[in-house]
């Protein structure tokens, strides 16, 4: 609930009045400081009866004039008139006295009193007393809402004076309110209320020691059905219904406040840069503060209702109207809500041409009692406030003003827009980055980050001067160090995205956690660089597996573990590549016959680019094994071929011999010596 203080200005000026035959000394604007008529005193029992229907207070005075002098043989002392000062604006004077025809008339009217001349009608002899009945009215003069006297069916404010002559003792003041009013009285020695037979509330003083120093200020209100005025206010592309609830006897307030809001709400929306909050009623209700230092404006975001004191000035009204945007949902810290509501109230006043509208000034006296805004709890729930509260309102406005100068109107709008959109600070960069959102209203720390992120300005010097407790100063140093490290790691990461856990730690100012994460990230990036250098050295394409681990929920340790595995696969590939003969000799060529280690190595390279490290190692090992054993296989093959040829030759020779031997056997002739040979 937002409270905004204001000055009631309800106390009338206390005027000291004297009785006597001459204009008394000490009376405001008296011609000369002459002494009052010596020996004459007047005491008065004054009864003030509040008459809301007639918009007046009816006053009756039981006045007793006493001549304290004594006649001598040669001189006779008497008085024929006296003077009495009554509240300013009093009218309708009447006087009666038994056995005489007195007269009463106003001889001087000033802004602070009205001076009455009371003619006794006949001489008041030495040692004699005479009673008079005087009656007059204190009417509601109308005019400004901050006037001291207001008499109506909903609100009554006026001052009741003690009456009589200078130096007199005795007399009393009685004040009567009709039933139904809640009354606050500011005066010592007033008792009550007591309820009379008619149900009225009666306040009384008893006998007064010094009537002319007594003044009682009354402020009273009576609940009644409000008069509602419906407004349709165009704000951007919307037409927003606004309800003005005023007291039935105060149409001027509804006209003044309604006219002001109809012009100011569109101006506020434009300068803040946000559309109407939407979906909620907006009700502005006339109210009265319950104490002299109380609120002039109060905003209840839950009901969308602003209570505006009947005496509230333009600044207070616009300040409370700005709370329709700065309502506790946009900013978490109360001081920030108050600060920027005040800032935009003044800007709206300038936009719509309201003159002489000023905010809270931080005077030297208030500067002495000012505390850090983070230590300010705000006024009490009843609206009562202290000098510290005055100082904090002024300090908050000063901070908002300086922040606006630094960020500019567009920078402020960008910050408010990002909050409404749920756009967190420290957004990831790059075409693959998704918008990271938050649903929480930022506190003072989140605002520091958002001003840096969205407005491009550093507000930490301002926050140090106005916001932070001494114990919080170290947070800014930690923030600076963490942001420097973050920027360095971000630059190193290049196209690789740091995972959200790092940015979330920065967003909630957990700089110890953020630093630990960034240290681990740096190690992982060292591993990435080593992998890239090693892969580049052997012509391999680095897979995306490590980047996926780095950017994902597995964490930087998983990325480093992946790097270790990739380095092992690269080592296997490099080892195979090292065994590849540049120009195979005959034996190696024979050993490589019918095998394709280059295809295995190419398969290993493809597998590595795809992140299949197992296949990379397996195919690299196959290629390396083929190249390593090529010479031995070649020699074996040569020996095998040689042996085969030798066996073939031997076999051929044996066959040849067999055939030869067989032929020789078929051609052998047996000659019988006893048989003659045939001729030819």
XYZ file of C-alpha atoms in Angstrom:
680
model
C 0.000 0.000 0.000
C 1.444 3.320 -1.020
C 1.212 6.367 1.207
C 1.991 9.894 0.195
C 2.239 12.666 2.734
C 0.905 16.184 2.339
C 0.338 19.341 4.376
C -3.149 19.699 5.714
C -2.953 23.406 6.482
C -5.944 23.197 8.767
C -4.781 25.232 11.752
C -6.036 28.776 12.068
C -3.873 31.544 13.468
C -4.078 32.120 17.182
C -4.967 35.723 17.972
C -4.618 37.255 21.419
C -7.522 39.601 22.202
C -7.998 42.122 24.963
C -11.071 43.908 26.440
C -11.274 47.590 27.316
C -12.293 51.019 26.270
C -9.337 51.430 23.893
C -7.887 49.281 21.066
C -5.864 46.879 23.169
C -2.118 46.395 23.004
C -0.890 43.248 21.308
C -3.801 43.028 18.875
C -2.610 42.326 15.320
C -2.281 45.519 13.317
C -2.997 47.679 16.394
C -2.124 51.314 15.738
C 0.145 51.634 18.769
C 1.199 49.432 21.660
C -1.004 51.225 24.212
C -2.077 49.490 27.379
C -5.459 47.883 27.720
C -8.070 49.609 29.822
C -7.039 48.835 33.348
C -9.655 47.425 35.645
C -11.960 45.824 33.062
C -12.056 42.091 32.440
C -14.312 39.869 30.388
C -14.700 36.147 30.705
C -16.519 34.013 28.173
C -18.081 30.601 28.064
C -18.133 29.870 24.319
C -20.226 27.085 22.816
C -19.524 26.018 19.202
C -22.304 23.955 17.609
C -21.488 22.345 14.247
C -24.376 22.596 11.764
C -23.337 20.656 8.621
C -26.660 21.149 6.830
C -26.309 24.938 7.087
C -22.547 24.709 6.367
C -21.688 26.707 9.446
C -20.687 26.576 13.096
C -23.093 28.497 15.325
C -21.355 30.152 18.287
C -22.997 31.412 21.460
C -20.975 33.260 24.068
C -21.979 33.885 27.668
C -19.845 36.966 28.304
C -19.411 38.573 31.714
C -17.816 42.032 31.934
C -16.495 43.135 35.329
C -15.336 46.612 36.406
C -12.692 46.019 39.060
C -12.189 49.717 39.835
C -13.565 51.595 42.851
C -15.023 55.090 42.865
C -13.483 57.803 45.012
C -14.987 60.920 46.450
C -13.754 62.917 43.501
C -13.775 60.359 40.642
C -16.222 57.860 39.276
C -14.992 54.958 37.113
C -17.114 53.218 34.503
C -16.764 51.436 31.167
C -19.193 51.618 28.262
C -17.554 49.290 25.726
C -15.053 46.480 25.179
C -13.376 44.700 22.287
C -13.144 41.007 21.488
C -11.458 39.136 18.633
C -13.261 36.150 17.126
C -12.315 33.711 14.332
C -11.886 35.256 10.875
C -14.894 35.202 8.588
C -17.399 35.214 11.450
C -20.752 36.828 10.596
C -24.248 37.493 11.926
C -23.336 39.125 15.224
C -26.115 39.511 17.804
C -26.036 40.595 21.464
C -28.498 40.843 24.319
C -28.254 41.864 27.961
C -30.904 42.196 30.651
C -31.828 45.790 31.412
C -29.770 47.298 28.599
C -29.661 47.629 24.831
C -26.125 46.639 23.915
C -24.769 46.614 20.392
C -22.071 44.576 18.664
C -20.382 45.224 15.346
C -17.265 44.170 13.473
C -14.835 47.068 13.393
C -11.985 45.271 11.630
C -11.760 42.172 9.461
C -8.408 40.587 8.926
C -7.303 37.269 7.448
C -6.457 36.027 10.930
C -9.266 37.476 13.060
C -12.363 39.647 13.183
C -12.430 42.418 15.804
C -15.758 43.091 17.533
C -16.728 46.290 19.371
C -19.186 45.593 22.125
C -21.156 48.630 23.338
C -22.617 47.870 26.772
C -25.779 49.931 26.214
C -25.306 51.635 29.546
C -22.338 52.372 31.720
C -20.729 49.591 33.719
C -20.091 51.161 37.111
C -17.149 50.511 39.383
C -17.377 47.180 41.167
C -20.232 46.024 38.902
C -20.521 43.039 36.546
C -22.881 42.542 33.648
C -23.738 39.479 31.589
C -24.153 39.523 27.829
C -25.314 36.872 25.383
C -23.476 37.097 22.081
C -24.167 34.924 19.065
C -22.504 34.686 15.662
C -21.775 32.143 12.922
C -18.583 30.783 11.403
C -19.657 29.876 7.848
C -17.804 27.738 5.348
C -16.295 30.378 3.052
C -15.882 27.993 0.114
C -12.918 28.247 -2.208
C -9.690 26.296 -2.067
C -9.744 22.761 -0.709
C -6.997 23.656 1.744
C -9.030 26.359 3.452
C -8.918 26.169 7.224
C -12.687 26.182 7.706
C -14.804 23.574 5.955
C -18.269 22.772 7.206
C -20.142 20.085 5.310
C -22.068 16.889 5.717
C -18.981 14.781 5.076
C -16.121 16.880 6.434
C -15.769 19.505 9.141
C -12.541 21.391 9.888
C -12.371 24.530 11.985
C -10.765 26.027 15.065
C -12.521 26.878 18.327
C -11.004 29.773 20.280
C -11.047 30.686 23.913
C -12.563 34.175 24.229
C -12.288 36.958 26.784
C -9.916 39.725 27.737
C -6.208 39.942 28.182
C -5.084 38.492 31.483
C -8.488 37.088 32.403
C -8.846 33.651 33.868
C -11.831 31.391 33.642
C -14.222 30.872 30.815
C -14.543 27.682 28.832
C -14.958 26.210 25.359
C -17.563 23.626 24.434
C -17.827 22.066 20.955
C -20.830 20.044 19.830
C -20.845 17.685 16.803
C -23.953 15.953 15.514
C -23.901 12.184 15.709
C -22.140 10.116 13.087
C -18.892 12.092 12.856
C -15.477 10.677 13.626
C -13.652 13.549 15.270
C -9.963 14.311 15.757
C -9.083 17.187 18.054
C -5.704 18.835 18.432
C -5.613 20.725 21.743
C -4.542 20.087 25.324
C -7.110 19.878 28.055
C -10.111 18.933 25.909
C -12.184 16.105 27.326
C -14.813 14.019 25.623
C -16.649 13.172 23.746
C -19.710 12.813 25.902
C -23.060 12.043 24.346
C -25.937 14.355 25.178
C -29.626 13.503 25.151
C -29.887 14.256 21.432
C -27.021 11.891 20.587
C -24.550 14.699 19.881
C -20.843 14.384 20.699
C -19.765 17.053 23.166
C -16.172 18.154 23.830
C -15.347 20.578 26.638
C -12.366 22.234 28.296
C -13.482 23.110 31.800
C -12.217 26.404 33.221
C -9.355 27.946 31.250
C -6.314 29.384 32.993
C -5.604 31.731 30.087
C -8.409 31.803 27.512
C -6.560 33.928 24.982
C -3.862 31.275 24.487
C -6.321 28.483 23.913
C -7.121 27.178 20.434
C -8.512 23.767 19.510
C -8.375 22.454 15.938
C -11.058 19.973 14.931
C -11.137 17.684 11.900
C -14.071 15.347 11.528
C -15.552 13.219 8.808
C -18.759 11.272 8.541
C -19.127 8.199 6.339
C -21.721 8.677 3.655
C -22.582 7.312 0.257
C -20.128 8.675 -2.274
C -21.225 10.491 -5.360
C -19.670 8.667 -8.296
C -18.529 10.317 -11.492
C -17.608 8.011 -14.387
C -14.872 9.082 -16.779
C -13.718 7.507 -20.021
C -10.041 8.318 -20.438
C -8.247 7.513 -23.716
C -4.843 6.028 -22.918
C -2.966 4.881 -25.988
C -5.193 2.549 -27.968
C -7.486 1.914 -24.996
C -10.308 3.813 -23.383
C -10.000 3.304 -19.650
C -12.958 3.695 -17.265
C -12.076 5.800 -14.223
C -14.460 6.262 -11.308
C -14.280 9.387 -9.157
C -15.889 8.981 -5.738
C -16.422 12.284 -3.966
C -18.336 13.418 -0.938
C -21.867 14.524 -1.795
C -21.179 18.036 -0.500
C -17.879 18.449 -2.365
C -18.534 18.494 -6.119
C -15.588 20.843 -6.572
C -13.176 18.089 -5.533
C -14.602 15.654 -8.090
C -14.376 18.286 -10.806
C -10.804 19.240 -9.938
C -9.440 15.703 -9.546
C -11.375 14.247 -12.472
C -10.258 16.994 -14.818
C -6.665 16.598 -13.734
C -6.618 12.813 -14.185
C -8.299 12.979 -17.570
C -5.383 15.046 -18.822
C -2.636 13.421 -16.776
C -3.207 9.677 -17.273
C -2.472 9.747 -21.038
C 0.600 11.883 -20.358
C 1.809 9.410 -17.731
C 1.344 6.444 -20.068
C 3.289 8.214 -22.813
C 6.221 9.289 -20.637
C 6.495 5.949 -18.812
C 6.260 4.112 -22.114
C 3.890 1.401 -20.933
C 0.259 0.788 -21.823
C -2.484 0.876 -19.250
C -2.115 -1.919 -16.714
C -5.493 -3.265 -17.784
C -7.875 -5.751 -16.240
C -8.380 -3.783 -13.028
C -10.697 -1.013 -11.910
C -9.295 2.440 -11.300
C -11.128 4.265 -8.563
C -10.169 7.613 -7.071
C -11.833 8.271 -3.733
C -11.953 11.401 -1.596
C -10.632 10.911 1.931
C -9.482 12.673 5.062
C -6.279 11.997 6.945
C -6.781 10.876 10.500
C -3.845 12.821 11.911
C -1.998 16.069 11.341
C 1.028 14.379 9.784
C -0.918 11.806 7.834
C -1.200 10.835 4.226
C -2.435 13.067 1.453
C -2.643 10.126 -0.909
C -2.859 6.379 -0.509
C -2.884 3.721 -3.241
C -4.203 0.204 -2.752
C -3.064 -1.869 -5.749
C -5.201 -4.860 -4.794
C -8.418 -2.911 -5.326
C -7.059 -0.396 -7.798
C -8.243 2.406 -5.513
C -6.522 5.687 -4.795
C -7.556 7.594 -1.698
C -6.853 11.271 -2.181
C -7.183 13.634 0.756
C -9.581 16.480 0.113
C -6.701 18.946 0.527
C -4.163 17.088 -1.660
C -2.281 19.231 -4.144
C -1.617 18.520 -7.813
C 1.703 16.796 -7.166
C 0.173 14.328 -4.721
C -2.700 13.511 -7.092
C -0.342 12.870 -10.012
C 2.048 10.910 -7.787
C -0.752 8.576 -6.757
C -1.966 8.284 -10.341
C 1.535 7.152 -11.368
C 1.146 4.294 -8.894
C -1.247 2.723 -11.392
C 1.983 1.703 -13.150
C 4.420 1.664 -10.220
C 2.185 -0.461 -8.032
C 4.558 -2.966 -6.461
C 4.371 -5.362 -9.387
C 6.813 -3.422 -11.564
C 9.463 -2.730 -8.909
C 10.028 -4.684 -5.717
C 11.481 -1.958 -3.477
C 9.105 0.574 -2.010
C 11.571 3.439 -2.351
C 11.890 2.762 -6.081
C 8.111 2.763 -6.514
C 7.850 6.087 -4.676
C 10.862 7.559 -6.467
C 9.683 7.014 -10.009
C 6.051 7.833 -9.187
C 7.291 11.250 -8.055
C 9.509 11.629 -11.105
C 6.704 10.939 -13.568
C 4.212 13.052 -11.588
C 6.406 16.085 -12.181
C 6.924 15.185 -15.829
C 3.179 14.751 -16.376
C 2.544 18.123 -14.713
C 4.918 19.800 -17.168
C 3.366 17.980 -20.100
C -0.196 19.057 -19.326
C 0.798 22.602 -18.412
C 0.274 22.510 -14.658
C 2.364 25.273 -13.118
C 3.929 25.652 -9.694
C 4.020 21.889 -9.164
C 7.023 20.850 -7.120
C 8.090 17.637 -5.501
C 9.778 16.962 -2.200
C 12.874 19.085 -1.684
C 15.838 17.670 0.182
C 16.600 20.575 2.473
C 19.776 20.776 4.578
C 17.703 19.891 7.634
C 16.311 16.768 5.945
C 19.747 15.839 4.643
C 20.898 15.571 8.259
C 18.315 12.885 9.062
C 18.440 11.064 5.727
C 19.172 7.336 5.839
C 20.017 4.890 3.021
C 16.902 4.162 0.993
C 17.381 0.452 1.621
C 16.869 1.194 5.338
C 13.601 3.038 4.775
C 10.483 1.104 5.715
C 8.130 3.929 4.745
C 5.457 5.647 6.833
C 3.347 3.720 9.293
C 0.222 1.934 8.102
C -1.971 4.746 9.414
C -0.139 7.251 7.239
C 1.680 8.992 10.065
C 5.186 9.981 9.136
C 8.314 11.548 10.520
C 11.084 13.850 9.390
C 12.965 10.750 8.221
C 10.049 9.885 5.941
C 10.101 13.413 4.526
C 13.828 13.040 3.913
C 13.402 9.668 2.207
C 10.658 10.882 -0.121
C 12.919 13.742 -1.120
C 15.974 11.486 -1.478
C 14.030 9.005 -3.596
C 12.936 11.773 -5.957
C 16.487 13.095 -6.173
C 17.776 9.628 -7.070
C 15.076 9.110 -9.709
C 15.846 12.513 -11.211
C 19.564 11.791 -11.458
C 18.888 8.333 -12.880
C 16.623 9.833 -15.535
C 19.352 12.282 -16.528
C 21.808 9.420 -16.875
C 19.591 6.933 -18.721
C 17.438 9.354 -20.694
C 13.714 8.871 -21.373
C 14.287 6.066 -23.872
C 16.607 4.241 -21.482
C 13.982 4.378 -18.745
C 11.300 3.135 -21.120
C 13.519 0.240 -22.200
C 13.992 -0.805 -18.572
C 10.263 -0.670 -17.760
C 9.393 -2.501 -20.982
C 11.862 -5.302 -20.249
C 10.341 -5.773 -16.787
C 6.802 -5.984 -18.175
C 7.986 -8.423 -20.855
C 9.802 -10.519 -18.258
C 13.081 -10.001 -20.082
C 15.889 -10.887 -17.703
C 19.254 -9.146 -17.653
C 22.314 -10.939 -19.061
C 20.553 -12.288 -22.130
C 22.510 -14.867 -24.181
C 23.862 -13.615 -27.489
C 23.856 -15.128 -30.953
C 21.304 -16.306 -33.469
C 20.743 -19.567 -31.584
C 19.911 -17.827 -28.294
C 16.405 -17.976 -26.882
C 14.991 -15.121 -24.804
C 15.368 -15.873 -21.109
C 12.493 -14.612 -18.984
C 11.813 -13.908 -15.340
C 8.536 -13.293 -13.530
C 9.920 -11.465 -10.495
C 9.821 -7.702 -10.038
C 13.450 -6.528 -9.750
C 14.775 -5.166 -6.485
C 17.568 -2.581 -6.296
C 20.105 -5.142 -7.515
C 18.004 -6.177 -10.486
C 17.564 -2.523 -11.412
C 21.326 -2.016 -11.448
C 21.639 -4.900 -13.926
C 18.686 -3.804 -16.067
C 19.962 -0.246 -16.378
C 23.304 -1.659 -17.506
C 21.700 -4.191 -19.847
C 18.834 -2.205 -21.370
C 19.829 1.453 -20.944
C 23.575 0.958 -21.236
C 24.390 3.042 -18.158
C 26.122 2.361 -14.861
C 23.957 3.501 -11.946
C 26.180 2.047 -9.235
C 27.646 5.449 -8.215
C 24.102 6.784 -7.689
C 23.041 3.658 -5.823
C 26.124 3.923 -3.614
C 25.245 7.513 -2.679
C 21.522 7.069 -2.090
C 20.465 3.434 -1.763
C 23.048 1.135 -0.242
C 23.703 0.368 3.378
C 27.375 0.335 4.324
C 27.241 -3.450 4.608
C 26.096 -3.721 0.988
C 28.940 -1.758 -0.608
C 31.087 -4.874 -1.019
C 28.407 -6.386 -3.255
C 29.179 -3.835 -5.939
C 32.881 -4.715 -5.844
C 32.013 -8.416 -6.143
C 29.649 -7.592 -8.987
C 32.319 -5.661 -10.879
C 34.849 -8.489 -10.573
C 32.319 -11.144 -11.613
C 31.124 -9.100 -14.603
C 34.722 -8.599 -15.766
C 35.319 -12.338 -15.607
C 32.005 -13.017 -17.329
C 32.845 -10.643 -20.195
C 36.241 -12.298 -20.658
C 34.806 -15.821 -20.682
C 31.971 -14.718 -22.953
C 34.480 -13.368 -25.462
C 36.515 -16.561 -25.277
C 33.448 -18.713 -25.748
C 32.738 -16.908 -29.016
C 29.948 -18.858 -30.727
C 29.594 -21.208 -27.790
C 26.784 -20.267 -25.428
C 27.381 -20.190 -21.707
C 24.597 -22.157 -19.996
C 21.790 -20.290 -18.212
C 22.990 -21.363 -14.782
C 25.851 -18.865 -15.114
C 23.550 -15.969 -16.018
C 21.073 -16.912 -13.302
C 23.855 -16.753 -10.712
C 24.754 -13.264 -11.950
C 21.101 -12.197 -11.919
C 20.652 -13.069 -8.264
C 24.062 -11.656 -7.336
C 25.443 -15.024 -6.228
C 28.924 -14.036 -7.283
C 30.726 -16.809 -5.441
C 28.748 -19.395 -7.388
C 29.130 -17.423 -10.609
C 32.909 -17.201 -10.179
C 33.182 -20.945 -9.538
C 31.131 -21.666 -12.646
C 33.178 -19.281 -14.772
C 36.429 -20.830 -13.512
C 35.174 -24.264 -14.569
C 34.022 -22.793 -17.878
C 37.499 -21.370 -18.465
C 39.014 -24.808 -17.900
C 36.542 -26.319 -20.351
C 37.429 -23.659 -22.922
C 41.116 -24.450 -22.413
C 40.242 -28.066 -23.153
C 38.269 -26.986 -26.213
C 41.232 -25.007 -27.524
C 43.536 -27.973 -26.975
C 41.157 -30.277 -28.828
C 40.810 -27.840 -31.716
C 44.580 -27.406 -31.992
C 45.189 -31.161 -31.880
C 42.445 -31.880 -34.403
C 43.659 -29.138 -36.695
C 47.153 -30.614 -36.544
C 45.983 -33.920 -38.000
C 43.274 -32.520 -40.276
C 40.273 -33.635 -38.264
C 36.992 -31.768 -37.939
C 35.980 -31.244 -34.307
C 32.510 -32.625 -33.521
C 29.795 -30.590 -31.756
C 29.610 -33.029 -28.851
C 31.760 -30.981 -26.503
C 29.901 -27.777 -27.352
C 26.605 -29.509 -26.629
C 27.893 -30.632 -23.259
C 29.300 -27.157 -22.553
C 26.004 -25.416 -23.328
C 23.729 -28.018 -21.786
C 22.716 -29.109 -18.324
C 25.554 -31.629 -18.078
C 27.914 -28.849 -17.088
C 31.445 -27.842 -17.836
C 32.918 -30.948 -16.242
C 31.070 -33.064 -18.793
C 32.555 -30.888 -21.536
C 36.050 -31.421 -20.160
C 35.445 -35.170 -19.926
C 34.342 -35.141 -23.552
C 37.516 -33.246 -24.406
C 39.609 -35.964 -22.778
C 37.836 -38.602 -24.837
C 38.283 -36.592 -28.022
C 41.976 -36.101 -27.305
C 42.321 -39.871 -26.920
C 40.569 -40.410 -30.254
C 42.772 -37.781 -31.899
C 45.822 -39.496 -30.461
C 44.697 -42.826 -31.968
C 44.101 -41.155 -35.317
C 47.442 -39.327 -35.167
C 49.236 -42.535 -34.268
C 47.708 -44.306 -37.268
C 48.540 -41.373 -39.498
C 52.134 -41.451 -38.311
C 52.436 -45.088 -39.395
C 51.218 -44.366 -42.907
C 54.203 -44.868 -45.318
C 54.802 -41.885 -47.576
C 56.160 -44.061 -50.486
C 55.659 -47.784 -49.903
C 58.511 -49.997 -51.168
C 57.921 -53.228 -53.103
C 57.685 -55.373 -50.020
C 55.246 -52.936 -48.293
C 53.226 -52.641 -51.467
C 52.961 -56.432 -51.612
C 51.943 -56.367 -47.929
C 49.218 -53.718 -48.608
C 47.807 -55.707 -51.510
C 44.077 -56.331 -51.121
C 43.743 -53.968 -48.046
C 42.643 -50.278 -47.792
C 43.936 -48.607 -44.603
C 43.301 -45.191 -46.168
C 39.611 -46.028 -46.253
C 39.753 -47.052 -42.605
C 41.485 -43.758 -41.724
C 38.922 -41.793 -43.696
C 36.186 -43.650 -41.857
C 37.866 -42.748 -38.589
C 37.936 -39.074 -39.576
C 34.269 -39.125 -40.537
C 33.380 -40.885 -37.314
C 35.305 -38.267 -35.331
C 33.470 -35.389 -37.029
C 30.211 -37.128 -36.161
C 31.262 -37.582 -32.544
C 31.604 -41.397 -32.831
C 34.835 -41.671 -30.917
C 34.679 -45.445 -30.506
C 34.599 -45.967 -34.271
C 37.353 -43.360 -34.649
C 39.619 -45.317 -32.348
C 38.667 -48.689 -33.885
C 39.169 -47.610 -37.520
C 42.368 -45.758 -36.646
C 43.699 -48.895 -34.985
C 42.819 -50.959 -38.054
C 44.618 -48.552 -40.363
C 47.613 -48.340 -38.050
C 47.764 -52.127 -37.787
C 47.691 -52.535 -41.573
C 50.456 -50.004 -42.112
C 52.528 -51.329 -39.271
C 52.377 -54.929 -40.525
C 52.655 -54.131 -44.260
C 56.384 -55.034 -44.567
C 56.049 -58.255 -42.649
C 52.978 -59.247 -44.584
C 54.811 -58.380 -47.800
C 57.773 -60.524 -46.885
C 55.553 -63.394 -45.940
C 53.686 -63.028 -49.155
C 56.947 -62.988 -51.106
C 58.178 -66.092 -49.297
C 54.870 -67.719 -49.834
C 54.923 -66.920 -53.505
C 58.538 -68.042 -53.773
C 57.786 -71.280 -52.053
C 54.821 -71.799 -54.258
C 56.921 -71.195 -57.374
C 59.626 -73.549 -56.136
C 57.070 -76.196 -55.426
C 55.566 -75.610 -58.819
C 58.913 -75.939 -60.567
C 59.794 -79.042 -58.613
C 56.468 -80.543 -59.361
C 56.829 -79.676 -62.996
C 60.270 -81.292 -63.094
C 59.044 -84.423 -61.429
C 56.137 -84.642 -63.826
C 58.484 -84.119 -66.679
C 60.693 -86.863 -65.477
C 57.761 -89.127 -64.968
C 56.554 -88.573 -68.412
C 60.029 -89.004 -69.748
C 60.606 -92.142 -67.868
C 57.274 -93.532 -68.987
C 58.070 -92.799 -72.590
C 61.371 -94.534 -72.414
C 59.672 -97.590 -71.128
C 57.207 -97.720 -74.026
C 59.998 -97.455 -76.694
C 62.240 -100.311 -75.387
C 62.397 -103.380 -78.014
C 63.256 -106.923 -77.044
C 65.238 -108.715 -79.835
C 65.013 -112.421 -79.993
C 68.294 -113.638 -81.493
C 66.589 -116.681 -82.773
C 64.090 -114.655 -84.819
C 65.288 -112.982 -87.958
C 64.598 -109.327 -88.381
C 62.263 -108.129 -91.013
C 63.678 -105.986 -93.778
C 63.140 -102.384 -93.498
